[in-house]
Amino acid sequence: MLESDPDDREAWGRFVALYAPLVYRFFRRRSLQDADAADLTQDVLQVVSQRAKSFSHQGGRGAFRAWLYTIARNRLRQFLTKSCRNDHGDGAMLDQTEAVPLPDEEARIWEQEHERRVFAWASEQVRVRVAPST
């Protein structure tokens, strides 16, 4: 979607419409406040826009999703680590790090959310082109 022209605003708009809600929900499931989740989502999108040209798909199914998931997890880890350092002893952020699901469970949830998001996005694309009775 992004590989042909990084300045293609239409392609970027489709990308954001499809993936930003997925990334945002990933952060909200970790009990991050709305503003923090929104900021981290923007961070992830910025990383993707900067590194999209260097991403190598190599033909593996789900390679891009895995790459995006890794970026989101790394941003979450950085945020929680920084928050724990800034924490003044109440342990709230530390509790959030302990509540993060095990890696296999987290990856399974990410895949399920991705499938739901793609279906919702595709449904919306069809809805504007097809009569409601169809």
JSON list of C-alpha atoms in Angstrom, two decimals:
[
{"chain": "A", "resi": 1, "resn": "MET", "atom": "CA", "xyz": [0.00, 0.00, 0.00]},
{"chain": "A", "resi": 2, "resn": "LEU", "atom": "CA", "xyz": [2.88, 2.38, 0.74]},
{"chain": "A", "resi": 3, "resn": "GLU", "atom": "CA", "xyz": [5.66, 0.89, -1.33]},
{"chain": "A", "resi": 4, "resn": "SER", "atom": "CA", "xyz": [5.08, 2.72, -4.62]},
{"chain": "A", "resi": 5, "resn": "ASP", "atom": "CA", "xyz": [5.20, 6.39, -3.59]},
{"chain": "A", "resi": 6, "resn": "PRO", "atom": "CA", "xyz": [5.78, 7.59, -0.01]},
{"chain": "A", "resi": 7, "resn": "ASP", "atom": "CA", "xyz": [4.23, 10.96, -0.93]},
{"chain": "A", "resi": 8, "resn": "ASP", "atom": "CA", "xyz": [0.95, 9.40, -2.13]},
{"chain": "A", "resi": 9, "resn": "ARG", "atom": "CA", "xyz": [-1.52, 11.04, 0.27]},
{"chain": "A", "resi": 10, "resn": "GLU", "atom": "CA", "xyz": [-4.41, 8.85, -0.87]},
{"chain": "A", "resi": 11, "resn": "ALA", "atom": "CA", "xyz": [-2.47, 5.66, -0.14]},
{"chain": "A", "resi": 12, "resn": "TRP", "atom": "CA", "xyz": [-1.32, 7.05, 3.20]},
{"chain": "A", "resi": 13, "resn": "GLY", "atom": "CA", "xyz": [-4.91, 7.96, 4.06]},
{"chain": "A", "resi": 14, "resn": "ARG", "atom": "CA", "xyz": [-6.03, 4.38, 3.32]},
{"chain": "A", "resi": 15, "resn": "PHE", "atom": "CA", "xyz": [-3.16, 3.05, 5.39]},
{"chain": "A", "resi": 16, "resn": "VAL", "atom": "CA", "xyz": [-4.03, 5.26, 8.38]},
{"chain": "A", "resi": 17, "resn": "ALA", "atom": "CA", "xyz": [-7.74, 4.39, 8.11]},
{"chain": "A", "resi": 18, "resn": "LEU", "atom": "CA", "xyz": [-6.89, 0.70, 8.18]},
{"chain": "A", "resi": 19, "resn": "TYR", "atom": "CA", "xyz": [-4.05, 0.48, 10.69]},
{"chain": "A", "resi": 20, "resn": "ALA", "atom": "CA", "xyz": [-4.30, 3.44, 13.08]},
{"chain": "A", "resi": 21, "resn": "PRO", "atom": "CA", "xyz": [-7.37, 2.00, 14.88]},
{"chain": "A", "resi": 22, "resn": "LEU", "atom": "CA", "xyz": [-5.61, -1.35, 15.23]},
{"chain": "A", "resi": 23, "resn": "VAL", "atom": "CA", "xyz": [-2.53, 0.24, 16.79]},
{"chain": "A", "resi": 24, "resn": "TYR", "atom": "CA", "xyz": [-4.63, 2.54, 18.98]},
{"chain": "A", "resi": 25, "resn": "ARG", "atom": "CA", "xyz": [-6.65, -0.40, 20.37]},
{"chain": "A", "resi": 26, "resn": "PHE", "atom": "CA", "xyz": [-3.42, -2.28, 21.02]},
{"chain": "A", "resi": 27, "resn": "PHE", "atom": "CA", "xyz": [-2.35, 0.53, 23.36]},
{"chain": "A", "resi": 28, "resn": "ARG", "atom": "CA", "xyz": [-5.77, 0.98, 24.95]},
{"chain": "A", "resi": 29, "resn": "ARG", "atom": "CA", "xyz": [-5.92, -2.75, 25.79]},
{"chain": "A", "resi": 30, "resn": "ARG", "atom": "CA", "xyz": [-2.89, -2.06, 27.96]},
{"chain": "A", "resi": 31, "resn": "SER", "atom": "CA", "xyz": [-4.98, 0.44, 29.94]},
{"chain": "A", "resi": 32, "resn": "LEU", "atom": "CA", "xyz": [-3.17, 3.46, 28.55]},
{"chain": "A", "resi": 33, "resn": "GLN", "atom": "CA", "xyz": [-5.13, 6.69, 28.72]},
{"chain": "A", "resi": 34, "resn": "ASP", "atom": "CA", "xyz": [-6.70, 7.93, 25.51]},
{"chain": "A", "resi": 35, "resn": "ALA", "atom": "CA", "xyz": [-4.13, 10.71, 25.03]},
{"chain": "A", "resi": 36, "resn": "ASP", "atom": "CA", "xyz": [-1.17, 8.36, 25.61]},
{"chain": "A", "resi": 37, "resn": "ALA", "atom": "CA", "xyz": [-2.59, 5.76, 23.23]},
{"chain": "A", "resi": 38, "resn": "ALA", "atom": "CA", "xyz": [-3.20, 8.45, 20.60]},
{"chain": "A", "resi": 39, "resn": "ASP", "atom": "CA", "xyz": [0.33, 9.84, 20.99]},
{"chain": "A", "resi": 40, "resn": "LEU", "atom": "CA", "xyz": [1.89, 6.39, 20.73]},
{"chain": "A", "resi": 41, "resn": "THR", "atom": "CA", "xyz": [-0.23, 5.61, 17.69]},
{"chain": "A", "resi": 42, "resn": "GLN", "atom": "CA", "xyz": [1.14, 8.74, 16.04]},
{"chain": "A", "resi": 43, "resn": "ASP", "atom": "CA", "xyz": [4.66, 7.66, 16.99]},
{"chain": "A", "resi": 44, "resn": "VAL", "atom": "CA", "xyz": [4.13, 4.27, 15.35]},
{"chain": "A", "resi": 45, "resn": "LEU", "atom": "CA", "xyz": [2.73, 5.88, 12.19]},
{"chain": "A", "resi": 46, "resn": "GLN", "atom": "CA", "xyz": [5.71, 8.21, 12.05]},
{"chain": "A", "resi": 47, "resn": "VAL", "atom": "CA", "xyz": [8.15, 5.30, 12.31]},
{"chain": "A", "resi": 48, "resn": "VAL", "atom": "CA", "xyz": [6.29, 3.46, 9.56]},
{"chain": "A", "resi": 49, "resn": "SER", "atom": "CA", "xyz": [6.35, 6.51, 7.27]},
{"chain": "A", "resi": 50, "resn": "GLN", "atom": "CA", "xyz": [10.08, 6.94, 7.86]},
{"chain": "A", "resi": 51, "resn": "ARG", "atom": "CA", "xyz": [10.99, 3.29, 7.40]},
{"chain": "A", "resi": 52, "resn": "ALA", "atom": "CA", "xyz": [8.42, 2.05, 4.86]},
{"chain": "A", "resi": 53, "resn": "LYS", "atom": "CA", "xyz": [10.87, 2.21, 1.97]},
{"chain": "A", "resi": 54, "resn": "SER", "atom": "CA", "xyz": [13.38, 0.04, 3.81]},
{"chain": "A", "resi": 55, "resn": "PHE", "atom": "CA", "xyz": [10.80, -2.60, 4.78]},
{"chain": "A", "resi": 56, "resn": "SER", "atom": "CA", "xyz": [11.43, -5.83, 2.92]},
{"chain": "A", "resi": 57, "resn": "HIS", "atom": "CA", "xyz": [8.36, -8.05, 2.66]},
{"chain": "A", "resi": 58, "resn": "GLN", "atom": "CA", "xyz": [10.22, -11.12, 1.32]},
{"chain": "A", "resi": 59, "resn": "GLY", "atom": "CA", "xyz": [6.95, -12.84, 0.40]},
{"chain": "A", "resi": 60, "resn": "GLY", "atom": "CA", "xyz": [6.02, -14.10, 3.85]},
{"chain": "A", "resi": 61, "resn": "ARG", "atom": "CA", "xyz": [2.34, -13.93, 4.75]},
{"chain": "A", "resi": 62, "resn": "GLY", "atom": "CA", "xyz": [1.79, -11.41, 7.53]},
{"chain": "A", "resi": 63, "resn": "ALA", "atom": "CA", "xyz": [5.32, -9.97, 7.36]},
{"chain": "A", "resi": 64, "resn": "PHE", "atom": "CA", "xyz": [4.11, -6.38, 7.36]},
{"chain": "A", "resi": 65, "resn": "ARG", "atom": "CA", "xyz": [1.68, -7.03, 10.23]},
{"chain": "A", "resi": 66, "resn": "ALA", "atom": "CA", "xyz": [4.51, -8.59, 12.24]},
{"chain": "A", "resi": 67, "resn": "TRP", "atom": "CA", "xyz": [6.75, -5.61, 11.49]},
{"chain": "A", "resi": 68, "resn": "LEU", "atom": "CA", "xyz": [4.03, -3.16, 12.54]},
{"chain": "A", "resi": 69, "resn": "TYR", "atom": "CA", "xyz": [3.33, -5.22, 15.68]},
{"chain": "A", "resi": 70, "resn": "THR", "atom": "CA", "xyz": [7.03, -5.12, 16.58]},
{"chain": "A", "resi": 71, "resn": "ILE", "atom": "CA", "xyz": [7.13, -1.34, 16.20]},
{"chain": "A", "resi": 72, "resn": "ALA", "atom": "CA", "xyz": [4.02, -0.97, 18.39]},
{"chain": "A", "resi": 73, "resn": "ARG", "atom": "CA", "xyz": [5.39, -3.31, 21.07]},
{"chain": "A", "resi": 74, "resn": "ASN", "atom": "CA", "xyz": [8.71, -1.48, 21.12]},
{"chain": "A", "resi": 75, "resn": "ARG", "atom": "CA", "xyz": [6.99, 1.90, 21.48]},
{"chain": "A", "resi": 76, "resn": "LEU", "atom": "CA", "xyz": [4.85, 0.51, 24.32]},
{"chain": "A", "resi": 77, "resn": "ARG", "atom": "CA", "xyz": [7.90, -0.90, 26.07]},
{"chain": "A", "resi": 78, "resn": "GLN", "atom": "CA", "xyz": [9.75, 2.43, 25.72]},
{"chain": "A", "resi": 79, "resn": "PHE", "atom": "CA", "xyz": [6.73, 4.34, 27.04]},
{"chain": "A", "resi": 80, "resn": "LEU", "atom": "CA", "xyz": [6.25, 2.05, 30.04]},
{"chain": "A", "resi": 81, "resn": "THR", "atom": "CA", "xyz": [9.95, 2.03, 30.86]},
{"chain": "A", "resi": 82, "resn": "LYS", "atom": "CA", "xyz": [10.07, 5.82, 30.76]},
{"chain": "A", "resi": 83, "resn": "SER", "atom": "CA", "xyz": [6.86, 6.05, 32.82]},
{"chain": "A", "resi": 84, "resn": "CYS", "atom": "CA", "xyz": [8.24, 3.64, 35.42]},
{"chain": "A", "resi": 85, "resn": "ARG", "atom": "CA", "xyz": [11.33, 5.83, 35.77]},
{"chain": "A", "resi": 86, "resn": "ASN", "atom": "CA", "xyz": [9.11, 8.88, 36.19]},
{"chain": "A", "resi": 87, "resn": "ASP", "atom": "CA", "xyz": [6.80, 7.02, 38.56]},
{"chain": "A", "resi": 88, "resn": "HIS", "atom": "CA", "xyz": [6.99, 8.46, 42.07]},
{"chain": "A", "resi": 89, "resn": "GLY", "atom": "CA", "xyz": [6.40, 5.22, 43.89]},
{"chain": "A", "resi": 90, "resn": "ASP", "atom": "CA", "xyz": [2.74, 4.48, 43.26]},
{"chain": "A", "resi": 91, "resn": "GLY", "atom": "CA", "xyz": [3.59, 1.57, 40.92]},
{"chain": "A", "resi": 92, "resn": "ALA", "atom": "CA", "xyz": [0.76, 2.27, 38.46]},
{"chain": "A", "resi": 93, "resn": "MET", "atom": "CA", "xyz": [2.90, 1.87, 35.34]},
{"chain": "A", "resi": 94, "resn": "LEU", "atom": "CA", "xyz": [4.69, -1.14, 36.79]},
{"chain": "A", "resi": 95, "resn": "ASP", "atom": "CA", "xyz": [1.30, -2.80, 37.29]},
{"chain": "A", "resi": 96, "resn": "GLN", "atom": "CA", "xyz": [0.55, -2.21, 33.61]},
{"chain": "A", "resi": 97, "resn": "THR", "atom": "CA", "xyz": [3.76, -3.93, 32.53]},
{"chain": "A", "resi": 98, "resn": "GLU", "atom": "CA", "xyz": [2.88, -6.94, 34.62]},
{"chain": "A", "resi": 99, "resn": "ALA", "atom": "CA", "xyz": [-0.62, -7.05, 33.10]},
{"chain": "A", "resi": 100, "resn": "VAL", "atom": "CA", "xyz": [0.69, -7.38, 29.52]},
{"chain": "A", "resi": 101, "resn": "PRO", "atom": "CA", "xyz": [-0.30, -10.79, 28.13]},
{"chain": "A", "resi": 102, "resn": "LEU", "atom": "CA", "xyz": [2.29, -13.43, 27.37]},
{"chain": "A", "resi": 103, "resn": "PRO", "atom": "CA", "xyz": [3.90, -12.97, 23.94]},
{"chain": "A", "resi": 104, "resn": "ASP", "atom": "CA", "xyz": [1.96, -15.81, 22.25]},
{"chain": "A", "resi": 105, "resn": "GLU", "atom": "CA", "xyz": [-1.36, -14.57, 23.61]},
{"chain": "A", "resi": 106, "resn": "GLU", "atom": "CA", "xyz": [-0.51, -10.99, 22.68]},
{"chain": "A", "resi": 107, "resn": "ALA", "atom": "CA", "xyz": [0.37, -12.01, 19.12]},
{"chain": "A", "resi": 108, "resn": "ARG", "atom": "CA", "xyz": [-2.87, -14.01, 18.83]},
{"chain": "A", "resi": 109, "resn": "ILE", "atom": "CA", "xyz": [-4.90, -10.99, 19.99]},
{"chain": "A", "resi": 110, "resn": "TRP", "atom": "CA", "xyz": [-3.03, -8.75, 17.52]},
{"chain": "A", "resi": 111, "resn": "GLU", "atom": "CA", "xyz": [-3.88, -11.14, 14.65]},
{"chain": "A", "resi": 112, "resn": "GLN", "atom": "CA", "xyz": [-7.55, -11.30, 15.66]},
{"chain": "A", "resi": 113, "resn": "GLU", "atom": "CA", "xyz": [-7.78, -7.51, 15.91]},
{"chain": "A", "resi": 114, "resn": "HIS", "atom": "CA", "xyz": [-6.09, -7.18, 12.54]},
{"chain": "A", "resi": 115, "resn": "GLU", "atom": "CA", "xyz": [-8.60, -9.54, 10.90]},
{"chain": "A", "resi": 116, "resn": "ARG", "atom": "CA", "xyz": [-11.51, -7.62, 12.46]},
{"chain": "A", "resi": 117, "resn": "ARG", "atom": "CA", "xyz": [-10.06, -4.30, 11.38]},
{"chain": "A", "resi": 118, "resn": "VAL", "atom": "CA", "xyz": [-9.46, -5.43, 7.79]},
{"chain": "A", "resi": 119, "resn": "PHE", "atom": "CA", "xyz": [-13.00, -6.79, 7.58]},
{"chain": "A", "resi": 120, "resn": "ALA", "atom": "CA", "xyz": [-14.49, -3.57, 8.97]},
{"chain": "A", "resi": 121, "resn": "TRP", "atom": "CA", "xyz": [-12.40, -1.46, 6.59]},
{"chain": "A", "resi": 122, "resn": "ALA", "atom": "CA", "xyz": [-13.28, -3.61, 3.57]},
{"chain": "A", "resi": 123, "resn": "SER", "atom": "CA", "xyz": [-16.96, -3.57, 4.52]},
{"chain": "A", "resi": 124, "resn": "GLU", "atom": "CA", "xyz": [-16.90, 0.21, 4.64]},
{"chain": "A", "resi": 125, "resn": "GLN", "atom": "CA", "xyz": [-15.24, 0.36, 1.21]},
{"chain": "A", "resi": 126, "resn": "VAL", "atom": "CA", "xyz": [-17.96, -1.87, -0.24]},
{"chain": "A", "resi": 127, "resn": "ARG", "atom": "CA", "xyz": [-20.78, -0.07, 1.62]},
{"chain": "A", "resi": 128, "resn": "VAL", "atom": "CA", "xyz": [-20.14, 3.22, -0.19]},
{"chain": "A", "resi": 129, "resn": "ARG", "atom": "CA", "xyz": [-20.20, 1.49, -3.59]},
{"chain": "A", "resi": 130, "resn": "VAL", "atom": "CA", "xyz": [-23.13, -0.90, -3.17]},
{"chain": "A", "resi": 131, "resn": "ALA", "atom": "CA", "xyz": [-26.82, -0.32, -2.51]},
{"chain": "A", "resi": 132, "resn": "PRO", "atom": "CA", "xyz": [-27.86, -1.01, 1.12]},
{"chain": "A", "resi": 133, "resn": "SER", "atom": "CA", "xyz": [-30.24, -3.77, -0.01]},
{"chain": "A", "resi": 134, "resn": "THR", "atom": "CA", "xyz": [-27.29, -5.66, -1.51]}
]
